[in-house]
Amino acid sequence: MGENFKIGSYKIESKDLYTVLKEAGVTENSALKSIDKNNDGKLTENELQTFVEDTDENNSAKSSSSSSSSSSSSTASTMSIEEVEEKYQKQIQAIEQQIKTLESQRSEAMHGYSSAEDASGIEQITSSVSSITNQISNLRRQIMTLLTTMENEIAQIKAQQEAAARAAAQGLNTVNTSSVSSSGATNVNTNYGNFSYNFTEKLSSRQQSELPQFKSHWAQNKSRYQTVAARTGVPAELIAAIHWREASGNFNRRLHDGGSLSGYSSWEASAIDALSGGYGNIDLNNINTWYDFAERYNGLGYRNKGVASPYVWAGTTNYTSGKYVADGVYDAGYVDQQLGVAVMLKAIL
């Protein structure tokens, strides 16, 4: 590894594991010791997973039906993130090699057009090229399916790690791994700090009618946001608020800007990509860092003008007017009628 990660007196195997432990508040040596099965002063993803499995066995015996659960869930619970990535990359590389071979065959077939003697020969070549093209398309769809499955398995592993880390932080002896849903998201509520909101809602009639819609959308789709949160470290509630700003919660639109999902295997894949742009560090117990992340995600044009960002503050006493109504076009008198991130967060936290 190029970087060294450490919490207390323990070395941490990877950045992912370091992030999981830190965000769960596992910083005391006594809690870390319960995970360090090898007693070597170094924590690995496999050790955290063993902690999950051991404590679950102590909690209740596995039923025969549980043992016959889906193969993807079983794989995710017994492999590390690196092993899962390696497994799928090998499959994808094999398919990519097949695609290369087929593309060469298609190219050779197309050269036949120049020597075709009649319409029958041209028709035969066209049929062959079409057949090869369909095979290539099917293989590319297989790759997209494998990428989506890999993302879900990795999210499940991270969610299990997070649940185990919380258990260690709280000094518990049991971890209920059933709290991890089949989609890889944890249903355990994150215990954030007691946030102090330095604003009062000032909702227009449109915003008043829209806020209950957002709350209902969050309640129905929480697990999808938690899946992305487990992969990115961005709180699920904040992801949901950004998604509402960008696409009114439409999962057929990418998180980046509400555009088409073209090029992404799933909404989750697009969201993970969108949130990896380096928009600042989030302190789960400091709501102001959440606001700052959202503003940076949207852009600092308002901050540079010295005005409150409607992306964050629309619908609150902290915002009066002003909005970029088009790229580079700022209207100081325009009042944003969308819900601001701050209002949405307060409604669901």
mmCIF file of C-alpha atoms in Angstrom, residues 12-296:
data_model
loop_
_atom_site.group_PDB
_atom_site.id
_atom_site.type_symbol
_atom_site.label_atom_id
_atom_site.label_comp_id
_atom_site.label_asym_id
_atom_site.label_seq_id
_atom_site.Cartn_x
_atom_site.Cartn_y
_atom_site.Cartn_z
ATOM 1 C CA ILE A 12 -5.491 -0.271 9.355
ATOM 2 C CA GLU A 13 -5.226 -2.363 6.190
ATOM 3 C CA SER A 14 -6.942 -0.039 3.728
ATOM 4 C CA LYS A 15 -8.426 3.407 3.262
ATOM 5 C CA ASP A 16 -11.919 1.900 2.947
ATOM 6 C CA LEU A 17 -11.626 0.132 6.292
ATOM 7 C CA TYR A 18 -10.092 3.224 7.908
ATOM 8 C CA THR A 19 -13.049 5.320 6.710
ATOM 9 C CA VAL A 20 -15.613 2.803 7.970
ATOM 10 C CA LEU A 21 -14.054 2.650 11.430
ATOM 11 C CA LYS A 22 -13.583 6.406 11.760
ATOM 12 C CA GLU A 23 -17.111 7.245 10.655
ATOM 13 C CA ALA A 24 -18.505 4.667 13.091
ATOM 14 C CA GLY A 25 -16.503 6.269 15.904
ATOM 15 C CA VAL A 26 -14.312 3.223 16.545
ATOM 16 C CA THR A 27 -11.271 4.996 17.933
ATOM 17 C CA GLU A 28 -10.756 3.342 21.316
ATOM 18 C CA ASN A 29 -8.200 0.535 21.559
ATOM 19 C CA SER A 30 -10.653 -1.527 23.610
ATOM 20 C CA ALA A 31 -13.142 -1.544 20.729
ATOM 21 C CA LEU A 32 -10.460 -2.159 18.112
ATOM 22 C CA LYS A 33 -9.091 -5.065 20.132
ATOM 23 C CA SER A 34 -12.397 -6.939 19.781
ATOM 24 C CA ILE A 35 -11.909 -6.919 16.005
ATOM 25 C CA ASP A 36 -8.174 -7.783 16.011
ATOM 26 C CA LYS A 37 -8.560 -11.577 15.894
ATOM 27 C CA ASN A 38 -4.861 -12.135 15.211
ATOM 28 C CA ASN A 39 -3.728 -9.873 18.066
ATOM 29 C CA ASP A 40 -1.078 -8.458 15.749
ATOM 30 C CA GLY A 41 -1.982 -4.788 16.075
ATOM 31 C CA LYS A 42 -3.239 -4.619 12.483
ATOM 32 C CA LEU A 43 -6.899 -4.658 11.390
ATOM 33 C CA THR A 44 -7.957 -6.145 8.060
ATOM 34 C CA GLU A 45 -11.233 -6.300 6.166
ATOM 35 C CA ASN A 46 -11.273 -10.084 6.693
ATOM 36 C CA GLU A 47 -10.941 -9.625 10.461
ATOM 37 C CA LEU A 48 -13.867 -7.228 10.531
ATOM 38 C CA GLN A 49 -15.899 -9.681 8.467
ATOM 39 C CA THR A 50 -14.959 -12.491 10.881
ATOM 40 C CA PHE A 51 -16.163 -10.276 13.714
ATOM 41 C CA VAL A 52 -19.511 -9.956 11.917
ATOM 42 C CA GLU A 53 -19.830 -13.704 11.388
ATOM 43 C CA ASP A 54 -18.747 -14.697 14.904
ATOM 44 C CA THR A 55 -21.080 -12.314 16.669
ATOM 45 C CA ASP A 56 -23.948 -13.298 14.417
ATOM 46 C CA GLU A 57 -23.398 -16.970 15.277
ATOM 47 C CA ASN A 58 -23.473 -16.106 18.966
ATOM 48 C CA ASN A 59 -26.731 -14.269 18.440
ATOM 49 C CA SER A 60 -28.617 -17.049 16.684
ATOM 50 C CA ALA A 61 -27.996 -20.263 14.751
ATOM 51 C CA LYS A 62 -28.336 -20.106 11.016
ATOM 52 C CA SER A 63 -31.485 -21.802 9.683
ATOM 53 C CA SER A 64 -31.252 -24.151 6.712
ATOM 54 C CA SER A 65 -33.211 -21.695 4.586
ATOM 55 C CA SER A 66 -30.712 -18.969 5.384
ATOM 56 C CA SER A 67 -27.901 -21.273 4.331
ATOM 57 C CA SER A 68 -29.489 -21.641 0.921
ATOM 58 C CA SER A 69 -29.786 -17.887 0.299
ATOM 59 C CA SER A 70 -28.660 -16.335 -2.954
ATOM 60 C CA SER A 71 -25.105 -17.001 -4.096
ATOM 61 C CA SER A 72 -24.334 -13.294 -4.482
ATOM 62 C CA SER A 73 -25.140 -12.605 -0.819
ATOM 63 C CA SER A 74 -23.073 -15.593 0.289
ATOM 64 C CA THR A 75 -20.120 -14.491 -1.810
ATOM 65 C CA ALA A 76 -20.243 -10.937 -0.506
ATOM 66 C CA SER A 77 -20.293 -12.112 3.116
ATOM 67 C CA THR A 78 -17.187 -14.307 2.795
ATOM 68 C CA MET A 79 -14.898 -12.288 0.538
ATOM 69 C CA SER A 80 -12.994 -9.041 0.960
ATOM 70 C CA ILE A 81 -13.597 -6.072 -1.323
ATOM 71 C CA GLU A 82 -10.332 -6.708 -3.158
ATOM 72 C CA GLU A 83 -11.271 -10.364 -3.708
ATOM 73 C CA VAL A 84 -14.694 -9.409 -5.067
ATOM 74 C CA GLU A 85 -13.145 -6.857 -7.437
ATOM 75 C CA GLU A 86 -10.557 -9.394 -8.599
ATOM 76 C CA LYS A 87 -13.231 -12.049 -9.204
ATOM 77 C CA TYR A 88 -15.325 -9.804 -11.409
ATOM 78 C CA GLN A 89 -12.387 -8.204 -13.201
ATOM 79 C CA LYS A 90 -11.241 -11.657 -14.315
ATOM 80 C CA GLN A 91 -14.692 -12.397 -15.730
ATOM 81 C CA ILE A 92 -14.859 -9.008 -17.428
ATOM 82 C CA GLN A 93 -11.378 -9.388 -18.933
ATOM 83 C CA ALA A 94 -12.368 -12.785 -20.375
ATOM 84 C CA ILE A 95 -15.464 -11.256 -21.985
ATOM 85 C CA GLU A 96 -13.459 -8.311 -23.332
ATOM 86 C CA GLN A 97 -11.114 -10.812 -24.992
ATOM 87 C CA GLN A 98 -14.109 -12.487 -26.627
ATOM 88 C CA ILE A 99 -15.269 -9.084 -27.878
ATOM 89 C CA LYS A 100 -11.844 -8.390 -29.408
ATOM 90 C CA THR A 101 -11.919 -11.722 -31.219
ATOM 91 C CA LEU A 102 -15.409 -11.064 -32.560
ATOM 92 C CA GLU A 103 -14.467 -7.542 -33.669
ATOM 93 C CA SER A 104 -11.572 -9.008 -35.658
ATOM 94 C CA GLN A 105 -13.940 -11.531 -37.229
ATOM 95 C CA ARG A 106 -16.393 -8.763 -38.104
ATOM 96 C CA SER A 107 -13.625 -6.699 -39.699
ATOM 97 C CA GLU A 108 -12.530 -9.655 -41.819
ATOM 98 C CA ALA A 109 -16.126 -10.313 -42.852
ATOM 99 C CA MET A 110 -16.617 -6.700 -43.917
ATOM 100 C CA HIS A 111 -13.531 -6.890 -46.158
ATOM 101 C CA GLY A 112 -15.516 -9.430 -48.156
ATOM 102 C CA TYR A 113 -17.750 -6.704 -49.522
ATOM 103 C CA SER A 114 -15.032 -5.634 -51.942
ATOM 104 C CA SER A 115 -14.842 -9.076 -53.521
ATOM 105 C CA ALA A 116 -18.529 -10.026 -53.440
ATOM 106 C CA GLU A 117 -19.644 -11.046 -56.912
ATOM 107 C CA ASP A 118 -23.406 -10.634 -56.620
ATOM 108 C CA ALA A 119 -26.288 -9.590 -54.369
ATOM 109 C CA SER A 120 -26.417 -13.033 -52.819
ATOM 110 C CA GLY A 121 -22.809 -12.722 -51.668
ATOM 111 C CA ILE A 122 -23.415 -9.251 -50.242
ATOM 112 C CA GLU A 123 -26.496 -10.512 -48.393
ATOM 113 C CA GLN A 124 -24.497 -13.380 -46.889
ATOM 114 C CA ILE A 125 -21.759 -11.032 -45.695
ATOM 115 C CA THR A 126 -24.322 -8.605 -44.222
ATOM 116 C CA SER A 127 -26.002 -11.443 -42.342
ATOM 117 C CA SER A 128 -22.659 -12.580 -40.919
ATOM 118 C CA VAL A 129 -21.697 -9.040 -39.851
ATOM 119 C CA SER A 130 -25.106 -8.543 -38.206
ATOM 120 C CA SER A 131 -24.803 -11.811 -36.302
ATOM 121 C CA ILE A 132 -21.342 -10.925 -34.986
ATOM 122 C CA THR A 133 -22.536 -7.423 -34.006
ATOM 123 C CA ASN A 134 -25.395 -8.933 -31.977
ATOM 124 C CA GLN A 135 -22.963 -11.230 -30.194
ATOM 125 C CA ILE A 136 -20.758 -8.258 -29.306
ATOM 126 C CA SER A 137 -23.764 -6.317 -27.982
ATOM 127 C CA ASN A 138 -24.806 -9.255 -25.803
ATOM 128 C CA LEU A 139 -21.307 -9.549 -24.371
ATOM 129 C CA ARG A 140 -21.198 -5.833 -23.575
ATOM 130 C CA ARG A 141 -24.518 -6.168 -21.732
ATOM 131 C CA GLN A 142 -22.981 -9.022 -19.740
ATOM 132 C CA ILE A 143 -20.148 -6.702 -18.702
ATOM 133 C CA MET A 144 -22.611 -4.040 -17.515
ATOM 134 C CA THR A 145 -24.517 -6.669 -15.505
ATOM 135 C CA LEU A 146 -21.293 -7.902 -13.904
ATOM 136 C CA LEU A 147 -20.292 -4.342 -12.966
ATOM 137 C CA THR A 148 -23.661 -3.720 -11.323
ATOM 138 C CA THR A 149 -23.487 -7.000 -9.395
ATOM 139 C CA MET A 150 -19.943 -6.218 -8.281
ATOM 140 C CA GLU A 151 -20.997 -2.766 -7.038
ATOM 141 C CA ASN A 152 -23.866 -4.279 -5.042
ATOM 142 C CA GLU A 153 -21.644 -6.939 -3.452
ATOM 143 C CA ILE A 154 -19.022 -4.368 -2.475
ATOM 144 C CA ALA A 155 -21.723 -2.129 -1.014
ATOM 145 C CA GLN A 156 -22.996 -5.074 1.021
ATOM 146 C CA ILE A 157 -19.537 -5.804 2.397
ATOM 147 C CA LYS A 158 -19.063 -2.165 3.373
ATOM 148 C CA ALA A 159 -22.487 -2.054 5.001
ATOM 149 C CA GLN A 160 -21.633 -5.172 7.015
ATOM 150 C CA GLN A 161 -18.333 -3.607 8.022
ATOM 151 C CA GLU A 162 -20.112 -0.446 9.083
ATOM 152 C CA ALA A 163 -22.617 -2.418 11.165
ATOM 153 C CA ALA A 164 -19.783 -4.334 12.830
ATOM 154 C CA ALA A 165 -17.832 -1.153 13.491
ATOM 155 C CA ARG A 166 -20.846 0.430 15.150
ATOM 156 C CA ALA A 167 -21.237 -2.642 17.320
ATOM 157 C CA ALA A 168 -17.609 -2.450 18.378
ATOM 158 C CA ALA A 169 -17.913 1.261 19.082
ATOM 159 C CA GLN A 170 -20.893 0.677 21.339
ATOM 160 C CA GLY A 171 -19.257 -2.228 23.132
ATOM 161 C CA LEU A 172 -21.888 -4.691 21.921
ATOM 162 C CA ASN A 173 -21.358 -8.436 21.659
ATOM 163 C CA THR A 174 -23.844 -9.011 18.853
ATOM 164 C CA VAL A 175 -24.230 -7.774 15.340
ATOM 165 C CA ASN A 176 -27.485 -8.376 13.524
ATOM 166 C CA THR A 177 -26.307 -8.916 9.968
ATOM 167 C CA SER A 178 -29.903 -9.283 8.856
ATOM 168 C CA SER A 179 -30.001 -5.485 9.007
ATOM 169 C CA VAL A 180 -28.117 -5.536 5.726
ATOM 170 C CA SER A 181 -30.644 -5.704 2.923
ATOM 171 C CA SER A 182 -30.244 -7.703 -0.271
ATOM 172 C CA SER A 183 -29.342 -4.527 -2.135
ATOM 173 C CA GLY A 184 -26.310 -4.049 0.092
ATOM 174 C CA ALA A 185 -27.673 -1.125 2.127
ATOM 175 C CA THR A 186 -27.818 -1.098 5.898
ATOM 176 C CA ASN A 187 -31.137 -0.356 7.560
ATOM 177 C CA VAL A 188 -29.491 0.672 10.829
ATOM 178 C CA ASN A 189 -30.139 4.354 11.445
ATOM 179 C CA THR A 190 -27.013 6.450 11.761
ATOM 180 C CA ASN A 191 -26.841 8.288 15.072
ATOM 181 C CA TYR A 192 -25.621 11.740 14.173
ATOM 182 C CA GLY A 193 -25.012 14.544 16.608
ATOM 183 C CA ASN A 194 -27.717 16.874 17.880
ATOM 184 C CA PHE A 195 -27.679 19.377 15.060
ATOM 185 C CA SER A 196 -28.361 23.057 15.669
ATOM 186 C CA TYR A 197 -30.087 24.672 12.689
ATOM 187 C CA ASN A 198 -29.195 28.340 12.236
ATOM 188 C CA PHE A 199 -32.221 29.117 10.092
ATOM 189 C CA THR A 200 -35.994 29.105 10.055
ATOM 190 C CA GLU A 201 -38.086 27.700 7.236
ATOM 191 C CA LYS A 202 -39.632 30.314 4.921
ATOM 192 C CA LEU A 203 -41.438 28.122 2.436
ATOM 193 C CA SER A 204 -43.408 29.316 -0.564
ATOM 194 C CA SER A 205 -46.705 27.558 -1.312
ATOM 195 C CA ARG A 206 -44.924 25.416 -3.904
ATOM 196 C CA GLN A 207 -42.217 24.432 -1.432
ATOM 197 C CA GLN A 208 -44.823 23.655 1.232
ATOM 198 C CA SER A 209 -46.505 21.163 -1.084
ATOM 199 C CA GLU A 210 -43.191 19.721 -2.300
ATOM 200 C CA LEU A 211 -41.580 19.012 1.087
ATOM 201 C CA PRO A 212 -43.998 16.160 2.011
ATOM 202 C CA GLN A 213 -43.317 14.635 -1.410
ATOM 203 C CA PHE A 214 -39.593 14.650 -0.717
ATOM 204 C CA LYS A 215 -40.074 13.106 2.737
ATOM 205 C CA SER A 216 -42.226 10.346 1.264
ATOM 206 C CA HIS A 217 -39.668 9.730 -1.486
ATOM 207 C CA TRP A 218 -36.901 9.446 1.116
ATOM 208 C CA ALA A 219 -38.888 6.952 3.211
ATOM 209 C CA GLN A 220 -39.591 4.753 0.191
ATOM 210 C CA ASN A 221 -36.078 4.812 -1.299
ATOM 211 C CA LYS A 222 -33.838 5.071 1.760
ATOM 212 C CA SER A 223 -32.074 1.767 1.027
ATOM 213 C CA ARG A 224 -30.903 2.943 -2.402
ATOM 214 C CA TYR A 225 -29.337 6.053 -0.935
ATOM 215 C CA GLN A 226 -27.762 3.982 1.856
ATOM 216 C CA THR A 227 -26.162 1.731 -0.760
ATOM 217 C CA VAL A 228 -24.398 4.744 -2.299
ATOM 218 C CA ALA A 229 -23.570 6.141 1.144
ATOM 219 C CA ALA A 230 -21.785 2.895 2.022
ATOM 220 C CA ARG A 231 -19.599 3.294 -1.080
ATOM 221 C CA THR A 232 -18.860 7.026 -0.831
ATOM 222 C CA GLY A 233 -18.977 8.057 2.827
ATOM 223 C CA VAL A 234 -21.519 10.776 1.964
ATOM 224 C CA PRO A 235 -24.575 10.572 4.269
ATOM 225 C CA ALA A 236 -27.629 8.965 2.648
ATOM 226 C CA GLU A 237 -29.824 11.902 3.656
ATOM 227 C CA LEU A 238 -27.539 14.366 1.888
ATOM 228 C CA ILE A 239 -27.452 12.205 -1.239
ATOM 229 C CA ALA A 240 -31.262 12.136 -1.259
ATOM 230 C CA ALA A 241 -31.452 15.937 -0.939
ATOM 231 C CA ILE A 242 -28.952 16.459 -3.773
ATOM 232 C CA HIS A 243 -30.853 13.937 -5.918
ATOM 233 C CA TRP A 244 -34.077 15.876 -5.327
ATOM 234 C CA ARG A 245 -32.398 19.145 -6.334
ATOM 235 C CA GLU A 246 -30.862 17.647 -9.459
ATOM 236 C CA ALA A 247 -33.622 15.319 -10.686
ATOM 237 C CA SER A 248 -36.637 15.489 -8.327
ATOM 238 C CA GLY A 249 -35.634 12.023 -7.119
ATOM 239 C CA ASN A 250 -35.920 10.425 -10.571
ATOM 240 C CA PHE A 251 -33.757 7.280 -10.596
ATOM 241 C CA ASN A 252 -33.693 7.338 -14.387
ATOM 242 C CA ARG A 253 -31.639 10.540 -14.220
ATOM 243 C CA ARG A 254 -28.015 10.782 -13.142
ATOM 244 C CA LEU A 255 -27.010 12.529 -9.943
ATOM 245 C CA HIS A 256 -24.460 14.765 -11.693
ATOM 246 C CA ASP A 257 -26.954 17.134 -13.299
ATOM 247 C CA GLY A 258 -30.250 15.318 -13.843
ATOM 248 C CA GLY A 259 -29.185 14.184 -17.312
ATOM 249 C CA SER A 260 -29.577 10.798 -18.967
ATOM 250 C CA LEU A 261 -28.102 7.651 -17.367
ATOM 251 C CA SER A 262 -26.479 6.808 -20.705
ATOM 252 C CA GLY A 263 -23.068 5.292 -20.082
ATOM 253 C CA TYR A 264 -23.880 4.048 -16.565
ATOM 254 C CA SER A 265 -25.038 0.580 -15.565
ATOM 255 C CA SER A 266 -27.365 1.943 -12.886
ATOM 256 C CA TRP A 267 -28.365 5.073 -11.013
ATOM 257 C CA GLU A 268 -26.178 3.910 -8.130
ATOM 258 C CA ALA A 269 -23.151 3.712 -10.429
ATOM 259 C CA SER A 270 -23.761 7.255 -11.649
ATOM 260 C CA ALA A 271 -24.190 8.543 -8.095
ATOM 261 C CA ILE A 272 -20.960 6.944 -6.895
ATOM 262 C CA ASP A 273 -19.146 8.568 -9.815
ATOM 263 C CA ALA A 274 -20.791 11.955 -9.229
ATOM 264 C CA LEU A 275 -19.883 12.073 -5.542
ATOM 265 C CA SER A 276 -16.209 11.230 -6.092
ATOM 266 C CA GLY A 277 -15.306 14.725 -7.269
ATOM 267 C CA GLY A 278 -13.662 15.889 -4.040
ATOM 268 C CA TYR A 279 -16.206 18.314 -2.601
ATOM 269 C CA GLY A 280 -14.718 18.527 0.881
ATOM 270 C CA ASN A 281 -14.678 16.411 4.010
ATOM 271 C CA ILE A 282 -17.902 15.662 5.845
ATOM 272 C CA ASP A 283 -18.039 15.491 9.629
ATOM 273 C CA LEU A 284 -21.099 13.364 10.382
ATOM 274 C CA ASN A 285 -21.661 15.328 13.589
ATOM 275 C CA ASN A 286 -21.301 18.793 12.044
ATOM 276 C CA ILE A 287 -24.213 19.755 9.793
ATOM 277 C CA ASN A 288 -22.309 22.771 8.477
ATOM 278 C CA THR A 289 -19.900 20.448 6.673
ATOM 279 C CA TRP A 290 -22.911 18.873 4.948
ATOM 280 C CA TYR A 291 -24.046 22.307 3.717
ATOM 281 C CA ASP A 292 -20.534 23.105 2.505
ATOM 282 C CA PHE A 293 -20.338 19.807 0.588
ATOM 283 C CA ALA A 294 -23.676 20.510 -1.123
ATOM 284 C CA GLU A 295 -22.636 24.030 -2.096
ATOM 285 C CA ARG A 296 -19.325 22.847 -3.519
#
